[in-house]
Tab-separated table of C-alpha atoms in Angstrom:
chain	number	residue	atom	x	y	z
H	1055	MET	CA	-19.988	-41.187	54.173
H	1056	SER	CA	-18.107	-44.307	56.118
H	1057	VAL	CA	-20.813	-46.358	54.050
H	1058	LEU	CA	-18.243	-45.576	50.612
H	1059	ILE	CA	-15.227	-47.234	52.737
H	1060	ASP	CA	-17.492	-49.688	54.745
H	1061	LYS	CA	-18.921	-51.184	51.518
H	1062	PHE	CA	-16.825	-50.307	49.126
H	1063	ASP	CA	-16.901	-54.048	48.173
H	1064	VAL	CA	-20.516	-54.006	47.868
H	1065	PHE	CA	-20.345	-50.557	45.292
H	1066	ALA	CA	-18.062	-52.445	43.220
H	1067	GLY	CA	-19.936	-55.193	42.819
H	1068	GLY	CA	-22.583	-53.408	41.497
H	1069	PHE	CA	-20.508	-51.810	39.529
H	1070	TRP	CA	-19.490	-54.626	37.886
H	1071	LEU	CA	-22.600	-56.072	37.684
H	1072	THR	CA	-23.981	-52.712	35.681
H	1073	LEU	CA	-20.834	-53.136	33.469
H	1074	GLN	CA	-21.568	-56.266	32.503
H	1075	ILE	CA	-24.804	-55.568	32.013
H	1076	CYS	CA	-24.146	-52.459	29.297
H	1077	PHE	CA	-21.267	-54.475	27.205
H	1078	LEU	CA	-23.634	-57.370	26.477
H	1079	ALA	CA	-26.439	-55.071	25.029
H	1080	ALA	CA	-24.529	-52.505	23.791
H	1081	ILE	CA	-23.043	-55.319	21.778
H	1082	GLY	CA	-26.743	-56.694	21.043
H	1083	ALA	CA	-28.243	-53.283	20.203
H	1084	LEU	CA	-25.587	-52.538	18.413
H	1085	ILE	CA	-26.123	-56.018	15.708
H	1086	LEU	CA	-29.902	-55.721	16.138
H	1087	GLY	CA	-29.433	-51.836	15.531
H	1088	ALA	CA	-27.796	-53.027	12.520
H	1089	VAL	CA	-29.406	-55.406	11.270
H	1090	VAL	CA	-33.143	-53.371	11.783
H	1091	ALA	CA	-31.249	-50.322	9.793
H	1092	VAL	CA	-30.026	-52.106	7.277
H	1093	LEU	CA	-33.943	-52.755	6.811
H	1094	ARG	CA	-35.296	-49.565	7.414
H	1095	ILE	CA	-32.837	-48.692	4.132
H	1096	SER	CA	-33.608	-51.798	1.604
H	1097	PRO	CA	-34.883	-51.488	-1.838
H	1098	VAL	CA	-37.523	-54.502	-0.363
H	1099	PRO	CA	-40.609	-52.735	0.594
H	1100	PRO	CA	-41.627	-55.781	3.173
H	1101	LEU	CA	-38.316	-55.727	4.530
H	1102	ARG	CA	-38.725	-51.685	4.576
H	1103	ALA	CA	-42.182	-51.792	6.287
H	1104	LEU	CA	-40.753	-54.058	9.080
H	1105	GLY	CA	-37.843	-52.777	10.203
H	1106	THR	CA	-39.554	-49.585	10.467
H	1107	ALA	CA	-43.039	-51.416	12.771
H	1108	TYR	CA	-39.498	-52.714	14.857
H	1109	VAL	CA	-38.235	-48.893	15.522
H	1110	THR	CA	-42.428	-47.388	15.888
H	1111	VAL	CA	-42.974	-50.200	18.809
H	1112	PHE	CA	-39.338	-49.850	20.451
H	1113	ARG	CA	-39.053	-46.777	20.513
H	1114	ASN	CA	-42.236	-44.866	21.139
H	1115	LEU	CA	-42.651	-47.700	24.613
H	1116	PRO	CA	-41.567	-46.787	27.688
H	1117	LEU	CA	-38.193	-48.986	28.548
H	1118	THR	CA	-40.049	-49.786	32.238
H	1119	VAL	CA	-43.072	-51.784	29.478
H	1120	VAL	CA	-40.464	-53.781	27.838
H	1121	MET	CA	-38.654	-54.387	30.405
H	1122	PHE	CA	-42.317	-56.114	32.180
H	1123	PHE	CA	-42.537	-57.073	28.758
H	1124	ALA	CA	-39.443	-59.113	29.148
H	1125	ALA	CA	-39.943	-60.086	32.479
H	1126	PHE	CA	-43.319	-61.375	32.631
H	1127	GLY	CA	-43.940	-62.238	28.741
H	1128	LEU	CA	-41.228	-64.157	28.183
H	1129	PRO	CA	-41.961	-66.655	30.891
H	1130	ALA	CA	-45.699	-66.740	30.256
H	1131	LEU	CA	-44.616	-67.885	26.305
H	1132	GLY	CA	-42.352	-71.385	28.166
H	1133	SER	CA	-38.998	-69.203	27.933
H	1134	ASN	CA	-35.867	-69.172	30.250
H	1135	ALA	CA	-34.039	-67.489	27.676
H	1136	ASN	CA	-31.815	-70.259	27.832
H	1137	PHE	CA	-30.281	-69.397	23.729
H	1138	LEU	CA	-28.133	-66.201	25.980
H	1139	ARG	CA	-25.996	-69.183	27.985
H	1140	ILE	CA	-23.302	-69.024	25.617
H	1141	PRO	CA	-20.633	-71.778	26.426
H	1142	GLY	CA	-17.753	-69.680	27.276
H	1143	LEU	CA	-19.261	-66.163	27.422
H	1144	ASP	CA	-20.522	-67.737	30.245
H	1145	ALA	CA	-17.469	-67.841	31.575
H	1146	VAL	CA	-16.708	-64.457	31.690
H	1147	PHE	CA	-20.324	-63.139	32.567
H	1148	SER	CA	-20.859	-65.881	35.314
H	1149	ARG	CA	-25.096	-64.368	35.559
H	1150	LEU	CA	-25.504	-65.066	31.569
H	1151	GLY	CA	-25.557	-69.145	32.330
H	1152	THR	CA	-27.274	-68.894	36.041
H	1153	ASP	CA	-30.619	-71.185	37.134
H	1154	LEU	CA	-32.174	-67.312	37.350
H	1155	PRO	CA	-33.297	-66.061	34.053
H	1156	TYR	CA	-33.343	-62.225	35.106
H	1157	PHE	CA	-30.131	-61.166	34.286
H	1158	ARG	CA	-31.045	-62.333	30.911
H	1159	PHE	CA	-34.481	-61.111	30.423
H	1160	ALA	CA	-32.988	-58.149	31.410
H	1161	LEU	CA	-30.433	-57.839	29.115
H	1162	ILE	CA	-32.643	-59.393	26.250
H	1163	ALA	CA	-35.236	-55.512	27.212
H	1164	LEU	CA	-31.946	-53.073	26.613
H	1165	SER	CA	-30.769	-54.669	23.539
H	1166	LEU	CA	-34.236	-54.567	21.906
H	1167	TYR	CA	-35.662	-50.940	23.250
H	1168	THR	CA	-31.631	-49.804	22.444
H	1169	ALA	CA	-31.437	-50.913	18.838
H	1170	ALA	CA	-34.627	-48.765	17.944
H	1171	PHE	CA	-32.334	-45.602	18.627
H	1172	VAL	CA	-28.817	-47.481	17.880
H	1173	CYS	CA	-30.923	-47.754	14.109
H	1174	GLU	CA	-31.489	-44.228	13.797
H	1175	ALA	CA	-28.614	-43.154	14.100
H	1176	LEU	CA	-26.828	-45.253	11.994
H	1177	ARG	CA	-29.669	-43.916	9.690
H	1178	SER	CA	-28.949	-40.896	10.204
H	1179	GLY	CA	-25.132	-41.155	9.489
H	1180	VAL	CA	-26.087	-42.722	5.714
H	1181	ASN	CA	-28.561	-40.118	5.223
H	1182	ALA	CA	-25.821	-38.003	5.745
H	1183	VAL	CA	-23.829	-39.881	2.817
H	1184	PRO	CA	-24.551	-37.510	-0.905
H	1185	PRO	CA	-26.673	-39.404	-2.766
H	1186	GLY	CA	-25.035	-39.641	-5.403
H	1187	GLN	CA	-22.501	-41.614	-4.274
H	1188	ALA	CA	-24.273	-44.698	-3.503
H	1189	GLU	CA	-26.306	-43.422	-7.569
H	1190	ALA	CA	-22.765	-43.669	-8.826
H	1191	ALA	CA	-21.989	-47.229	-7.489
H	1192	ARG	CA	-25.368	-48.643	-8.427
H	1193	SER	CA	-24.662	-47.165	-11.753
H	1194	LEU	CA	-21.890	-49.234	-12.019
H	1195	GLY	CA	-24.080	-52.164	-11.063
H	1196	LEU	CA	-22.665	-52.480	-7.623
H	1197	THR	CA	-26.110	-54.821	-5.375
H	1198	PHE	CA	-27.836	-53.440	-2.628
H	1199	GLY	CA	-25.175	-55.039	-0.395
H	1200	GLN	CA	-22.078	-54.119	-2.233
H	1201	ASN	CA	-23.268	-50.562	-2.301
H	1202	LEU	CA	-23.581	-50.632	1.787
H	1203	ARG	CA	-20.777	-52.351	2.405
H	1204	TYR	CA	-17.754	-50.622	-0.232
H	1205	VAL	CA	-19.151	-46.615	-0.559
H	1206	VAL	CA	-22.257	-46.088	1.543
H	1207	LEU	CA	-21.087	-47.666	4.965
H	1208	PRO	CA	-17.730	-46.504	5.366
H	1209	GLN	CA	-19.389	-42.862	4.260
H	1210	SER	CA	-21.275	-42.553	6.611
H	1211	TRP	CA	-19.712	-44.434	10.004
H	1212	LYS	CA	-18.440	-40.921	11.007
H	1213	ALA	CA	-22.006	-39.266	11.005
H	1214	SER	CA	-23.028	-41.971	12.930
H	1215	ILE	CA	-20.795	-42.116	15.627
H	1216	VAL	CA	-21.368	-39.484	18.029
H	1217	PRO	CA	-25.002	-39.845	17.783
H	1218	LEU	CA	-24.511	-43.102	18.077
H	1219	GLY	CA	-22.490	-43.160	21.764
H	1220	SER	CA	-25.067	-40.824	23.093
H	1221	VAL	CA	-27.600	-43.450	22.642
H	1222	ILE	CA	-25.356	-46.068	24.706
H	1223	ILE	CA	-24.505	-43.064	27.260
H	1224	ALA	CA	-28.655	-43.541	27.806
H	1225	MET	CA	-28.484	-46.509	27.443
H	1226	ILE	CA	-25.928	-46.814	30.512
H	1227	LYS	CA	-28.069	-45.064	32.242
H	1228	ASN	CA	-31.054	-46.639	31.068
H	1229	SER	CA	-30.029	-50.098	32.794
H	1230	ALA	CA	-30.234	-48.764	36.407
H	1231	LEU	CA	-33.723	-50.037	35.820
H	1232	VAL	CA	-33.036	-53.999	35.477
H	1233	GLY	CA	-32.889	-54.222	39.464
H	1234	PHE	CA	-36.426	-53.674	39.924
H	1235	PHE	CA	-37.118	-56.670	37.457
H	1236	GLY	CA	-35.177	-59.312	39.218
H	1237	VAL	CA	-31.984	-58.162	38.780
H	1238	ILE	CA	-29.998	-58.991	41.930
H	1239	GLY	CA	-26.923	-56.380	42.648
H	1240	ASP	CA	-26.368	-53.819	39.523
H	1241	LEU	CA	-25.317	-50.714	41.265
H	1242	SER	CA	-28.795	-48.635	41.239
H	1243	GLN	CA	-29.992	-52.439	43.255
H	1244	THR	CA	-26.572	-51.808	45.445
H	1245	ALA	CA	-28.554	-48.761	46.058
H	1246	ASP	CA	-31.740	-50.467	47.785
H	1247	GLN	CA	-29.904	-53.693	49.441
H	1248	LEU	CA	-27.979	-51.167	51.648
H	1249	THR	CA	-30.543	-48.588	52.528
H	1250	SER	CA	-33.533	-50.993	53.220
H	1251	ALA	CA	-31.668	-54.106	54.325
H	1252	GLY	CA	-28.337	-52.049	55.924
H	1253	GLY	CA	-29.802	-49.044	56.927
H	1254	TYR	CA	-27.800	-46.688	55.854
H	1255	ALA	CA	-28.484	-43.074	54.653
H	1256	PHE	CA	-29.830	-43.100	51.388
H	1257	ILE	CA	-27.514	-39.931	49.928
H	1258	PRO	CA	-24.336	-41.204	51.260
H	1259	VAL	CA	-25.485	-44.579	49.454
H	1260	ALA	CA	-26.813	-42.377	46.571
H	1261	ILE	CA	-23.636	-40.036	45.888
H	1262	GLY	CA	-21.685	-43.753	45.787
H	1263	ILE	CA	-23.988	-45.493	43.132
H	1264	SER	CA	-23.649	-41.873	41.006
H	1265	VAL	CA	-19.868	-41.930	41.207
H	1266	GLY	CA	-20.524	-45.610	40.117
H	1267	TYR	CA	-21.873	-44.290	36.987
H	1268	LEU	CA	-20.127	-41.655	36.240
H	1269	ILE	CA	-16.693	-43.453	35.688
H	1270	MET	CA	-19.098	-45.171	32.862
H	1271	THR	CA	-20.127	-42.410	31.288
H	1272	VAL	CA	-17.975	-39.623	31.569
H	1273	PRO	CA	-15.097	-41.193	29.896
H	1274	LEU	CA	-17.720	-42.296	27.125
H	1275	GLY	CA	-18.423	-38.212	26.788
H	1276	ALA	CA	-15.461	-37.473	26.392
H	1277	LEU	CA	-13.909	-39.518	23.949
H	1278	LEU	CA	-17.236	-38.355	21.861
H	1279	ASP	CA	-15.863	-35.118	22.467
H	1280	ARG	CA	-12.229	-35.970	20.267
H	1281	ILE	CA	-13.443	-37.636	17.455
H	1282	GLU	CA	-15.883	-34.527	16.782
H	1283	LYS	CA	-13.161	-32.579	17.322
H	1284	ARG	CA	-11.028	-34.983	15.013
H	1285	GLN	CA	-13.567	-34.811	12.432
H	1286	ALA	CA	-14.441	-31.160	12.478
H	1287	VAL	CA	-10.425	-30.369	11.837
H	1288	ALA	CA	-11.330	-33.098	8.819
H	1289	ARG	CA	-13.559	-30.794	7.420
Q	298	MET	CA	-21.725	-46.370	-38.169
Q	299	THR	CA	-25.028	-47.318	-37.518
Q	300	THR	CA	-25.683	-51.317	-37.679
Q	301	GLY	CA	-27.531	-54.419	-36.774
Q	302	GLU	CA	-31.148	-53.724	-34.529
Q	303	PRO	CA	-30.447	-50.816	-32.385
Q	304	LEU	CA	-28.824	-51.043	-28.916
Q	305	ILE	CA	-31.407	-48.668	-27.169
Q	306	VAL	CA	-34.877	-48.359	-27.495
Q	307	LEU	CA	-37.283	-46.155	-25.728
Q	308	ASP	CA	-41.030	-47.134	-27.102
Q	309	GLY	CA	-44.024	-45.031	-25.794
Q	310	VAL	CA	-42.167	-44.139	-22.285
Q	311	ASN	CA	-44.258	-41.668	-19.704
Q	312	LYS	CA	-43.267	-40.973	-16.153
Q	313	TRP	CA	-44.255	-38.715	-13.485
Q	314	PHE	CA	-43.272	-36.892	-10.449
Q	315	GLY	CA	-46.619	-36.354	-9.197
Q	316	PRO	CA	-49.321	-34.497	-11.352
Q	317	LEU	CA	-45.808	-33.350	-13.856
Q	318	HIS	CA	-45.497	-35.298	-17.246
Q	319	VAL	CA	-41.656	-35.099	-17.133
Q	320	LEU	CA	-41.104	-37.545	-19.636
Q	321	ASP	CA	-44.666	-37.482	-22.031
Q	322	ASP	CA	-44.923	-40.938	-24.908
Q	323	VAL	CA	-41.134	-40.570	-25.124
Q	324	SER	CA	-40.174	-43.569	-28.021
Q	325	LEU	CA	-36.042	-42.984	-29.417
Q	326	SER	CA	-33.424	-45.714	-30.681
Q	327	VAL	CA	-30.195	-45.383	-30.945
Q	328	GLY	CA	-28.027	-47.504	-32.657
Q	329	ARG	CA	-24.987	-49.286	-32.140
Q	330	GLY	CA	-21.722	-46.816	-32.219
Q	331	GLU	CA	-24.236	-43.858	-32.843
Q	332	VAL	CA	-24.002	-40.919	-31.250
Q	333	VAL	CA	-27.403	-39.061	-29.264
Q	334	VAL	CA	-27.044	-35.417	-28.119
Q	335	VAL	CA	-29.734	-34.637	-26.082
Q	336	ILE	CA	-30.622	-31.050	-25.931
Q	337	GLY	CA	-33.927	-28.981	-24.817
Q	338	PRO	CA	-34.765	-26.036	-22.227
Q	339	SER	CA	-34.127	-26.565	-17.973
Q	340	GLY	CA	-37.003	-28.717	-16.804
Q	341	SER	CA	-37.914	-30.699	-20.274
Q	342	GLY	CA	-37.129	-33.829	-19.564
Q	343	LYS	CA	-34.205	-34.581	-21.011
Q	344	SER	CA	-31.914	-35.410	-17.707
Q	345	THR	CA	-34.379	-37.631	-15.984
Q	346	LEU	CA	-34.255	-38.964	-20.206
Q	347	CYS	CA	-31.167	-39.896	-20.176
Q	348	ARG	CA	-31.504	-41.646	-16.190
Q	349	THR	CA	-34.556	-44.356	-17.079
Q	350	ILE	CA	-32.037	-45.980	-19.432
Q	351	ASN	CA	-30.113	-47.470	-16.388
Q	352	ARG	CA	-33.394	-47.691	-14.584
Q	353	LEU	CA	-31.760	-45.253	-12.629
Q	354	GLU	CA	-35.329	-43.372	-12.674
Q	355	PRO	CA	-38.492	-46.215	-12.878
Q	356	ILE	CA	-41.342	-45.251	-15.383
Q	357	ASN	CA	-44.631	-45.354	-15.375
Q	358	SER	CA	-45.700	-46.900	-18.584
Q	359	GLY	CA	-44.007	-48.643	-21.773
Q	360	THR	CA	-40.351	-50.251	-22.764
Q	361	ILE	CA	-36.875	-49.301	-22.825
Q	362	THR	CA	-34.784	-52.020	-24.508
Q	363	PHE	CA	-31.112	-52.720	-23.778
Q	364	ASP	CA	-29.403	-54.875	-26.095
Q	365	GLY	CA	-32.721	-56.758	-27.339
Q	366	THR	CA	-33.811	-57.230	-22.967
Q	367	PRO	CA	-36.307	-54.965	-21.359
Q	368	LEU	CA	-34.811	-53.823	-18.556
Q	369	PRO	CA	-35.485	-55.875	-16.199
Q	370	ALA	CA	-37.163	-54.713	-12.016
Q	371	GLU	CA	-34.807	-54.557	-9.347
Q	372	GLY	CA	-32.347	-57.172	-8.064
Q	373	LYS	CA	-29.303	-58.760	-9.683
Q	374	ALA	CA	-30.081	-59.046	-13.174
Q	375	LEU	CA	-30.698	-55.035	-12.915
Q	376	ALA	CA	-27.015	-54.811	-11.474
Q	377	LYS	CA	-25.919	-56.511	-13.999
Q	378	LEU	CA	-27.323	-54.886	-16.926
Q	379	ARG	CA	-26.287	-51.464	-15.116
Q	380	SER	CA	-23.283	-52.765	-15.670
Q	381	GLU	CA	-22.783	-52.736	-18.844
Q	382	VAL	CA	-24.410	-49.386	-19.274
Q	383	GLY	CA	-21.348	-46.455	-18.080
Q	384	MET	CA	-22.885	-43.302	-16.312
Q	385	VAL	CA	-21.210	-39.724	-16.361
Q	386	PHE	CA	-23.687	-37.610	-14.068
Q	387	GLN	CA	-23.024	-33.742	-13.172
Q	388	SER	CA	-21.455	-33.471	-10.091
Q	389	PHE	CA	-19.315	-36.493	-10.727
Q	390	ASN	CA	-20.733	-38.522	-7.885
Q	391	LEU	CA	-16.260	-40.044	-7.498
Q	392	PHE	CA	-16.419	-41.997	-4.575
Q	393	ALA	CA	-15.279	-39.565	-1.601
Q	394	HIS	CA	-13.256	-42.701	0.247
Q	395	LYS	CA	-11.129	-43.318	-2.834
Q	396	THR	CA	-9.079	-42.656	-4.296
Q	397	ILE	CA	-8.569	-41.869	-8.477
Q	398	LEU	CA	-7.637	-45.295	-9.028
Q	399	GLU	CA	-9.667	-46.141	-6.551
Q	400	ASN	CA	-12.554	-45.436	-7.738
Q	401	VAL	CA	-11.968	-46.525	-11.572
Q	402	THR	CA	-10.960	-50.554	-10.004
Q	403	LEU	CA	-13.751	-51.033	-8.117
Q	404	GLY	CA	-16.377	-51.978	-10.374
Q	405	PRO	CA	-14.359	-54.494	-12.542
Q	406	ILE	CA	-13.149	-55.895	-8.642
Q	407	LYS	CA	-16.467	-56.089	-7.340
Q	408	VAL	CA	-18.354	-56.083	-9.839
Q	409	ARG	CA	-17.241	-58.778	-13.060
Q	410	LYS	CA	-14.813	-60.094	-9.813
Q	411	GLU	CA	-11.802	-59.417	-12.123
Q	412	LYS	CA	-8.416	-60.318	-10.712
Q	413	PRO	CA	-6.866	-56.607	-9.341
Q	414	ALA	CA	-3.909	-56.455	-11.191
Q	415	ALA	CA	-5.250	-56.904	-14.123
Q	416	VAL	CA	-8.041	-53.762	-13.717
Q	417	ARG	CA	-4.928	-51.961	-11.449
Q	418	GLU	CA	-3.094	-52.234	-15.521
Q	419	ARG	CA	-5.676	-51.527	-16.938
Q	420	GLY	CA	-7.494	-48.828	-14.861
Q	421	LEU	CA	-4.116	-47.071	-15.064
Q	422	ALA	CA	-4.120	-47.659	-18.790
Q	423	LEU	CA	-7.808	-45.722	-18.649
Q	424	LEU	CA	-6.140	-42.975	-16.618
Q	425	ASP	CA	-3.988	-41.970	-18.655
Q	426	ARG	CA	-6.018	-41.843	-21.748
Q	427	VAL	CA	-8.111	-39.459	-19.800
Q	428	GLY	CA	-4.507	-37.224	-19.127
Q	429	ILE	CA	-5.178	-37.770	-15.778
Q	430	ALA	CA	-2.498	-41.078	-14.789
Q	431	ASN	CA	-0.433	-38.589	-12.740
Q	432	GLN	CA	-3.028	-37.809	-9.774
Q	433	ALA	CA	-4.159	-42.035	-9.969
Q	434	ASP	CA	-3.462	-41.741	-6.149
Q	435	LYS	CA	-5.211	-38.596	-4.887
Q	436	TYR	CA	-8.334	-38.438	-3.343
Q	437	PRO	CA	-11.265	-37.066	-5.670
Q	438	ALA	CA	-11.180	-33.803	-3.501
Q	439	GLN	CA	-7.901	-32.923	-3.890
Q	440	LEU	CA	-8.770	-32.830	-7.655
Q	441	SER	CA	-9.593	-30.162	-10.204
Q	442	GLY	CA	-14.044	-30.639	-12.141
Q	443	GLY	CA	-12.998	-30.428	-14.712
Q	444	GLN	CA	-10.136	-33.689	-13.679
Q	445	GLN	CA	-12.640	-35.308	-11.617
Q	446	GLN	CA	-14.851	-35.458	-14.548
Q	447	ARG	CA	-12.357	-36.763	-16.381
Q	448	ALA	CA	-11.908	-39.633	-14.053
Q	449	ALA	CA	-15.371	-40.541	-13.669
Q	450	ILE	CA	-15.420	-41.134	-17.558
Q	451	ALA	CA	-12.517	-43.587	-16.470
Q	452	ARG	CA	-14.493	-45.279	-13.643
Q	453	ALA	CA	-17.372	-45.984	-15.925
Q	454	LEU	CA	-15.388	-46.582	-19.382
Q	455	ALA	CA	-13.275	-50.008	-16.387
Q	456	MET	CA	-17.005	-51.772	-17.225
Q	457	GLN	CA	-15.747	-51.877	-20.827
Q	458	PRO	CA	-19.592	-50.583	-21.429
Q	459	LYS	CA	-22.041	-51.657	-24.000
Q	460	ALA	CA	-23.193	-47.340	-24.046
Q	461	MET	CA	-22.580	-44.085	-22.544
Q	462	LEU	CA	-24.702	-42.365	-20.824
Q	463	PHE	CA	-23.576	-38.739	-20.271
Q	464	ASP	CA	-26.358	-36.488	-17.916
Q	465	GLU	CA	-24.561	-32.862	-18.623
Q	466	PRO	CA	-21.289	-33.664	-17.629
Q	467	THR	CA	-20.038	-30.073	-18.002
Q	468	SER	CA	-22.075	-28.460	-16.737
Q	469	ALA	CA	-21.096	-27.838	-13.469
Q	470	LEU	CA	-17.953	-27.246	-14.857
Q	471	ASP	CA	-15.553	-24.056	-14.975
Q	472	PRO	CA	-15.710	-22.511	-18.831
Q	473	GLU	CA	-11.804	-23.397	-18.830
Q	474	MET	CA	-12.056	-26.908	-17.867
Q	475	VAL	CA	-15.319	-27.986	-20.341
Q	476	GLY	CA	-13.306	-28.229	-22.957
Q	477	GLU	CA	-10.404	-30.963	-21.617
Q	478	VAL	CA	-13.853	-32.713	-20.871
Q	479	LEU	CA	-15.270	-32.298	-24.619
Q	480	ASP	CA	-12.284	-33.159	-25.722
Q	481	VAL	CA	-12.777	-37.230	-23.905
Q	482	MET	CA	-16.234	-37.151	-24.827
Q	483	THR	CA	-15.170	-36.720	-28.457
Q	484	SER	CA	-12.162	-38.927	-28.720
Q	485	LEU	CA	-14.775	-41.260	-27.487
Q	486	ALA	CA	-17.600	-41.024	-29.672
Q	487	ARG	CA	-14.334	-41.148	-32.553
Q	488	ASP	CA	-14.143	-44.519	-31.643
Q	489	GLY	CA	-17.244	-45.583	-31.653
Q	490	MET	CA	-19.105	-45.649	-28.423
Q	491	THR	CA	-22.640	-45.620	-28.201
Q	492	MET	CA	-23.430	-42.179	-26.723
Q	493	VAL	CA	-25.945	-40.253	-25.044
Q	494	VAL	CA	-25.536	-36.904	-24.472
Q	495	VAL	CA	-27.407	-34.959	-21.824
Q	496	THR	CA	-25.745	-31.442	-22.396
Q	497	HIS	CA	-25.857	-27.532	-23.473
Q	498	GLU	CA	-23.049	-27.721	-25.240
Q	499	MET	CA	-24.482	-26.515	-28.658
Q	500	GLY	CA	-20.159	-27.198	-30.113
Q	501	PHE	CA	-19.988	-30.618	-29.212
Q	502	ALA	CA	-23.476	-30.930	-30.417
Q	503	ARG	CA	-22.955	-29.708	-34.001
Q	504	HIS	CA	-19.321	-31.854	-34.548
Q	505	ALA	CA	-19.486	-34.796	-32.579
Q	506	ALA	CA	-23.557	-35.690	-32.663
Q	507	ASN	CA	-25.387	-38.235	-35.558
Q	508	ARG	CA	-28.295	-37.073	-34.501
Q	509	VAL	CA	-29.141	-34.305	-32.447
Q	510	VAL	CA	-32.216	-34.747	-30.228
Q	511	PHE	CA	-34.572	-31.694	-29.142
Q	512	MET	CA	-36.509	-31.645	-26.229
Q	513	ALA	CA	-39.587	-29.384	-24.652
Q	514	ASP	CA	-42.008	-30.199	-22.008
Q	515	GLY	CA	-41.771	-34.019	-21.196
Q	516	GLN	CA	-42.011	-34.679	-25.486
Q	517	LEU	CA	-39.221	-35.605	-28.011
Q	518	VAL	CA	-40.170	-32.910	-30.285
Q	519	GLU	CA	-37.586	-32.928	-32.913
Q	520	GLU	CA	-34.428	-35.486	-34.229
Q	521	ALA	CA	-32.236	-34.719	-37.018
Q	522	PRO	CA	-28.557	-34.508	-38.214
Q	523	PRO	CA	-26.698	-31.142	-36.129
Q	524	ALA	CA	-26.241	-30.298	-39.372
Q	525	GLU	CA	-29.805	-29.837	-40.574
Q	526	PHE	CA	-30.422	-29.665	-36.692
Q	527	PHE	CA	-29.224	-25.463	-36.481
Q	528	ALA	CA	-29.504	-25.032	-40.242
Q	529	ASN	CA	-33.377	-25.532	-40.485
Q	530	PRO	CA	-35.137	-26.611	-37.467
Q	531	ARG	CA	-38.592	-27.318	-38.149
Q	532	SER	CA	-40.351	-26.708	-35.008
Q	533	GLU	CA	-41.411	-23.951	-33.247
Q	534	ARG	CA	-40.305	-24.421	-30.130
Q	535	ALA	CA	-36.968	-25.840	-31.651
Q	536	LYS	CA	-36.517	-22.618	-33.606
Q	537	ASP	CA	-37.720	-20.062	-30.651
Q	538	PHE	CA	-34.670	-22.597	-28.059
Q	539	LEU	CA	-31.490	-22.181	-30.930
Q	540	SER	CA	-32.746	-17.814	-30.984
Q	541	LYS	CA	-32.360	-18.177	-27.374
Q	542	ILE	CA	-28.605	-19.602	-27.015
Q	543	LEU	CA	-27.487	-18.475	-30.321
Q	544	THR	CA	-27.657	-15.177	-30.243
Q	545	HIS	CA	-25.355	-14.063	-27.747
């Protein structure tokens, strides 16, 4: 078990990189998922079809396949995902700005995939708002956008937040795949480094990375439980 | 009572819910300042009729004209038209996350872009008119059904609509609260508001309506002034309906 102490800096580095990718992918997925959710509930049929198509594709493909498309498809299209080299942001998240694009590719794949689930969590919240609320808003002359902003969304987030949290927890665990698609040094790839290259026994290393993931997921789960309890009281 | 061209005109309106023909070639016109009460058995299409007038229910064929303009398709123009037609629902549908006063002021502020201070003043005056000025800062769930429905009427009036639609406004209320809502509606009718009221309250139909419209099986069977309709219904369907509700 001495590996946990001897190589603490490697685990810590892996933890930090996984935290970075999860943080950025969560933001990406929340924004994109919100956009897709708006498409799916829009009164315009072509927009609805577009939203539905997005969810159908990304919810039903394995994340591994999406990762393959990002890691091999984007270079084939001549893209290095350089639009993610956002000045300022790449000072904090240094991997965003590197010449090696795999961090950015992984980020895109994880965001696209998770956005489909975020969309459905948000939509379930919207569906939990009684239809009479939106109907009353329409009858006052509020437009679709105003209806969402002032009437539906303020009431829907309460029903969305718990499923949304579950989606983000799943995403943190899913991020373990990125090490297999060229991202070097995230928490799960750390295990590979230490066992194959470093010659350490697998089980202690596995325990180390498990602790790393639990540090991210357990507090998030506890937070969700608290929110859920508070909602139960409010009801 | 009625002057100039009618405000609301339905012409040959048909609507199906799947195989069910809920509105069967319905034509109706409502004059400015006129109070039309729509009665009929459950499932006769009277609520649907009411909801087609501001296009909460789209129709399959026929035309509906409001204030000289045919109802526009979904979009900005329809939103503008809806802002000129107040609607009161059976289940109140007050915005649950907003106070009573916020419910009343939301439309004028966001739809009409009026100044919040002026709207607030008008909102408080309207709440006073419907008798719940002291509830302005409470949330809908803290009010009784009758108070909520009066707040919903104030919310619709805050838009200064050209007409008001009432879709069974008292059907979800406890009996002792029906009167307070009908009082507000009666005073509106006296003030010359154009109203289409779907209701089972025959007393209201008798004393507040200019015209009673009787519907059955999606068809507009009969229309007449209330005194005439209740004393001498012409159709068998209306006679049968009245005999069932008036014998108890």
